[in-house]
XYZ file of C-alpha atoms in Angstrom:
293
model
C 7.162 13.394 -26.942
C 4.274 12.546 -25.673
C 3.812 11.152 -21.914
C 0.764 9.871 -19.661
C 1.852 11.018 -15.844
C 0.266 9.153 -13.100
C 0.979 8.923 -9.280
C 0.607 5.477 -7.199
C 0.071 6.072 -4.065
C 0.561 3.283 -1.180
C -1.514 1.916 1.794
C -1.724 0.682 5.836
C -3.565 -1.570 6.525
C -5.814 -1.038 10.378
C -5.167 -3.812 12.007
C -5.011 -7.337 10.238
C -6.198 -10.316 11.539
C -4.929 -13.883 10.697
C -8.470 -16.059 10.391
C -7.034 -19.406 9.279
C -4.070 -21.229 7.550
C -5.756 -22.702 4.446
C -4.384 -26.679 3.524
C -2.822 -24.774 0.335
C -0.626 -22.823 2.390
C -2.508 -19.325 2.199
C -3.862 -17.481 5.141
C -7.451 -16.029 5.383
C -7.593 -12.930 6.184
C -9.853 -9.245 7.729
C -7.866 -5.752 7.565
C -8.970 -2.117 6.841
C -6.988 -0.611 4.205
C -7.037 2.911 3.382
C -5.219 5.294 1.522
C -1.390 7.707 2.729
C -0.050 9.924 0.827
C 3.642 8.165 0.607
C 2.917 7.591 -3.309
C 5.795 7.386 -6.547
C 4.951 8.940 -10.011
C 4.967 7.243 -13.434
C 5.720 8.599 -16.590
C 4.450 6.353 -19.641
C 5.692 7.276 -23.341
C 4.866 5.030 -26.013
C 8.336 2.557 -27.551
C 10.224 0.606 -30.008
C 9.537 -2.583 -27.358
C 8.676 -1.985 -23.360
C 11.159 -1.477 -20.842
C 11.534 -0.556 -16.822
C 13.146 1.659 -15.310
C 13.257 3.275 -11.582
C 15.618 4.873 -9.412
C 15.078 2.781 -6.795
C 18.681 0.473 -8.072
C 17.756 -2.218 -5.748
C 14.489 -2.481 -6.956
C 14.455 -5.803 -10.028
C 12.686 -4.481 -13.344
C 13.022 -7.607 -14.906
C 10.014 -10.382 -15.114
C 9.832 -10.075 -11.103
C 8.722 -7.158 -10.809
C 4.997 -7.027 -10.327
C 4.741 -4.175 -12.577
C 6.211 -5.505 -15.621
C 4.006 -9.118 -14.513
C 1.582 -6.425 -15.041
C 2.869 -5.165 -18.617
C 2.810 -9.233 -19.631
C -0.459 -9.936 -17.849
C -2.281 -6.814 -20.352
C -0.530 -7.772 -23.542
C -1.121 -11.360 -23.325
C -4.702 -11.901 -22.716
C -5.840 -7.466 -23.643
C -3.813 -6.416 -26.079
C -1.292 -3.498 -26.916
C -1.617 -1.041 -29.768
C 2.116 -0.387 -28.909
C 4.413 -1.003 -26.721
C 6.068 1.706 -23.874
C 8.954 1.993 -22.088
C 8.098 2.966 -18.119
C 9.767 5.556 -15.299
C 9.058 5.438 -11.895
C 10.539 7.566 -9.292
C 10.167 5.311 -6.210
C 9.593 7.330 -2.547
C 7.443 3.715 -1.129
C 9.788 1.514 0.232
C 10.213 -1.802 -0.691
C 9.530 -4.593 2.123
C 7.288 -2.206 3.994
C 4.298 -3.139 3.839
C 3.025 -1.000 2.387
C 1.297 -2.306 -1.090
C 4.491 -0.653 -3.279
C 4.380 -3.142 -5.327
C 1.141 -4.000 -5.598
C -0.250 0.230 -5.441
C 2.701 0.262 -9.091
C 1.467 -2.843 -11.103
C -2.562 -1.170 -10.516
C -1.064 2.461 -11.879
C 0.094 0.270 -15.275
C -2.647 -1.324 -15.364
C -4.880 1.481 -15.282
C -2.552 3.952 -17.662
C -2.763 1.116 -20.192
C -6.553 0.866 -20.345
C -6.189 4.639 -20.278
C -3.966 5.294 -22.756
C -4.899 2.094 -24.833
C -8.522 2.663 -24.827
C -9.526 -0.264 -23.766
C -12.844 -0.202 -21.838
C -12.461 -2.231 -19.240
C -13.725 -2.214 -15.261
C -12.532 -1.643 -12.588
C -14.117 -5.244 -11.847
C -12.277 -6.872 -15.067
C -9.172 -5.541 -13.984
C -9.208 -6.946 -10.704
C -10.147 -10.470 -12.644
C -6.874 -9.671 -14.890
C -4.911 -9.566 -11.821
C -6.055 -11.892 -9.472
C -2.179 -14.014 -9.873
C -0.618 -11.315 -9.273
C -1.529 -11.025 -5.503
C -4.267 -9.969 -3.056
C -3.204 -6.077 -2.992
C -3.788 -5.070 -6.414
C -8.144 -5.288 -6.090
C -7.083 -2.322 -3.363
C -5.181 -0.156 -5.766
C -7.833 -0.502 -8.801
C -10.735 0.196 -6.126
C -9.254 3.565 -5.374
C -11.364 3.585 -2.059
C -10.479 2.340 1.043
C -12.123 -1.538 2.099
C -11.899 -3.783 4.024
C -10.451 -6.670 2.656
C -11.579 -10.759 3.790
C -10.913 -13.807 2.111
C -7.599 -14.208 0.462
C -7.105 -10.296 0.952
C -9.383 -9.723 -2.236
C -12.577 -9.301 -1.089
C -13.838 -5.866 -1.052
C -15.966 -4.556 1.373
C -15.795 -0.724 0.804
C -16.036 1.538 3.693
C -15.078 5.141 5.164
C -12.155 4.440 6.948
C -10.555 7.061 5.401
C -8.651 8.768 9.098
C -11.001 11.672 8.672
C -9.589 14.068 11.782
C -6.084 12.303 12.841
C -2.744 13.025 11.006
C -1.163 9.731 9.987
C 2.239 9.047 10.835
C 4.869 6.487 9.344
C 8.542 5.096 9.196
C 10.257 2.758 7.220
C 12.717 1.793 10.014
C 15.208 1.373 6.677
C 14.759 -3.032 7.002
C 13.014 -4.688 4.458
C 10.235 -7.304 6.051
C 9.470 -11.010 4.759
C 5.879 -11.522 3.578
C 6.179 -15.662 3.653
C 8.173 -15.594 7.170
C 5.383 -13.146 8.934
C 3.158 -15.180 8.423
C 4.406 -18.971 8.494
C 5.080 -17.695 12.057
C 1.767 -16.545 13.217
C -0.679 -17.889 14.527
C -4.689 -17.749 13.510
C -7.231 -16.755 16.092
C -9.492 -19.509 17.078
C -13.359 -19.375 18.389
C -15.115 -15.832 18.380
C -13.711 -12.301 18.511
C -14.107 -9.223 18.025
C -14.878 -7.644 14.721
C -12.239 -5.275 13.582
C -15.452 -3.422 10.716
C -17.640 -2.469 14.183
C -13.425 -1.938 15.795
C -13.037 0.840 12.679
C -16.317 1.714 12.595
C -17.625 2.290 16.036
C -15.582 2.593 18.676
C -13.201 5.986 18.621
C -9.485 6.259 17.451
C -8.376 6.311 21.141
C -9.830 3.085 21.883
C -8.139 0.973 19.396
C -4.725 0.290 21.412
C -6.530 -1.941 23.370
C -9.246 -3.343 20.686
C -7.142 -3.417 17.386
C -4.153 -6.151 16.548
C -2.096 -6.416 13.275
C -1.650 -11.230 14.200
C 1.764 -10.418 11.900
C 3.557 -7.820 14.636
C 4.605 -10.068 17.051
C 6.460 -12.223 14.785
C 7.499 -9.807 13.426
C 8.662 -7.875 16.921
C 10.362 -10.978 18.029
C 12.338 -10.865 14.494
C 12.939 -7.146 14.409
C 12.580 -5.405 18.010
C 13.016 -2.106 15.923
C 9.629 -2.200 15.081
C 8.607 -2.747 18.053
C 10.985 -0.004 19.517
C 9.215 2.393 16.482
C 5.878 1.376 17.984
C 6.658 2.618 21.268
C 8.294 5.921 20.813
C 5.045 6.703 18.282
C 2.899 6.328 21.554
C 5.856 8.555 23.803
C 5.138 11.389 21.755
C 1.760 11.823 21.182
C -0.113 9.368 18.925
C -3.914 7.988 19.836
C -3.513 4.687 18.120
C 0.062 2.694 16.241
C 0.671 -0.662 14.750
C 3.332 -2.459 11.838
C 1.705 -2.102 9.559
C 0.486 -5.119 6.771
C 3.568 -7.817 7.147
C 6.146 -4.353 8.596
C 8.785 -3.362 8.462
C 7.079 0.006 8.387
C 4.877 1.563 11.281
C 2.073 3.510 11.234
C 0.758 5.488 14.273
C -2.616 8.602 14.715
C -2.223 12.233 15.910
C -5.327 13.823 16.303
C -2.978 16.813 15.940
C -0.808 18.609 14.520
C 1.549 20.313 16.331
C 2.164 16.703 17.444
C 2.608 14.622 14.047
C 4.587 16.607 12.692
C 7.306 17.213 15.215
C 6.922 13.374 15.701
C 7.717 13.991 12.207
C 10.336 15.415 13.115
C 12.000 13.900 15.397
C 11.969 10.299 13.560
C 13.505 12.486 10.184
C 16.203 13.721 13.102
C 16.951 10.648 13.461
C 18.315 9.860 9.540
C 14.286 8.153 9.607
C 12.763 7.717 5.884
C 9.326 9.446 6.801
C 5.384 10.508 5.647
C 2.663 13.082 7.459
C -0.472 12.018 5.839
C -3.439 14.787 6.517
C -6.033 13.838 7.957
C -9.388 13.039 4.859
C -6.696 12.561 2.537
C -7.540 11.565 -0.888
C -5.674 10.111 -3.345
C -4.980 11.810 -7.222
C -6.126 8.207 -9.404
C -6.265 10.512 -12.537
C -3.686 10.143 -15.544
C -2.413 13.462 -16.637
C -1.068 13.967 -20.196
C 1.667 16.600 -21.570
C 3.411 16.502 -24.928
C 7.208 18.190 -25.350
C 7.128 19.841 -28.181
C 10.819 20.468 -28.709
């Protein structure tokens, strides 16, 4: 039995500015995106018909799942020579602002493109995925970037922290993206440049300059998010913030033993957490193995 294996990585938002609420209900934003070492693993095999299974039984595997939607889009607009079954070892928490669903959809599209030898470029895969969600473009391009517009316009930028450890903590509950955007207040008038802060200011200054505009309304509804952020600062973080629309919170530490101590503190309290080394580079390769038994 032939099996293709790939890993699907999570992201965090380095600042998130909500610039405008559009008549369509969508929002114009600006945010920095980079990777963390929190990952799901895909196992894909040729089968008689499409099927999707996941280790997390709380996540639906029908057409509500972005993986199933991505498969349908690829089959409808590109075509498939075979059908496939996919099993996902799910580790990235859902509803956490870590982009797990979008990352999963992007991983499936890359795997199908590779296995079916369709030769689509990253730009073509991005065009195919646009109706599925904004974050998918980031995961398909597979490099740190500034996302702008509706979140699908990507400007590559080397903002992956090179000297800091990233600790990411999941509080144990989901946060509604729609609700966070509905309750936030778009920025009015000129303000600091998010890109300028990420490129020019030291991480130690980010806590005064780099904000996530979705954080206040989420903390107003879920105080635990704010408590985790504050505790990360107390544990020695240079910068701490909610990622995306929550509910996960991350922090940057410049010393490994301080980061490890903070990680162990949250794990001892039974929080799910991930620790990412400085200069992390995710492995987006697709591997193949064949069971000869």
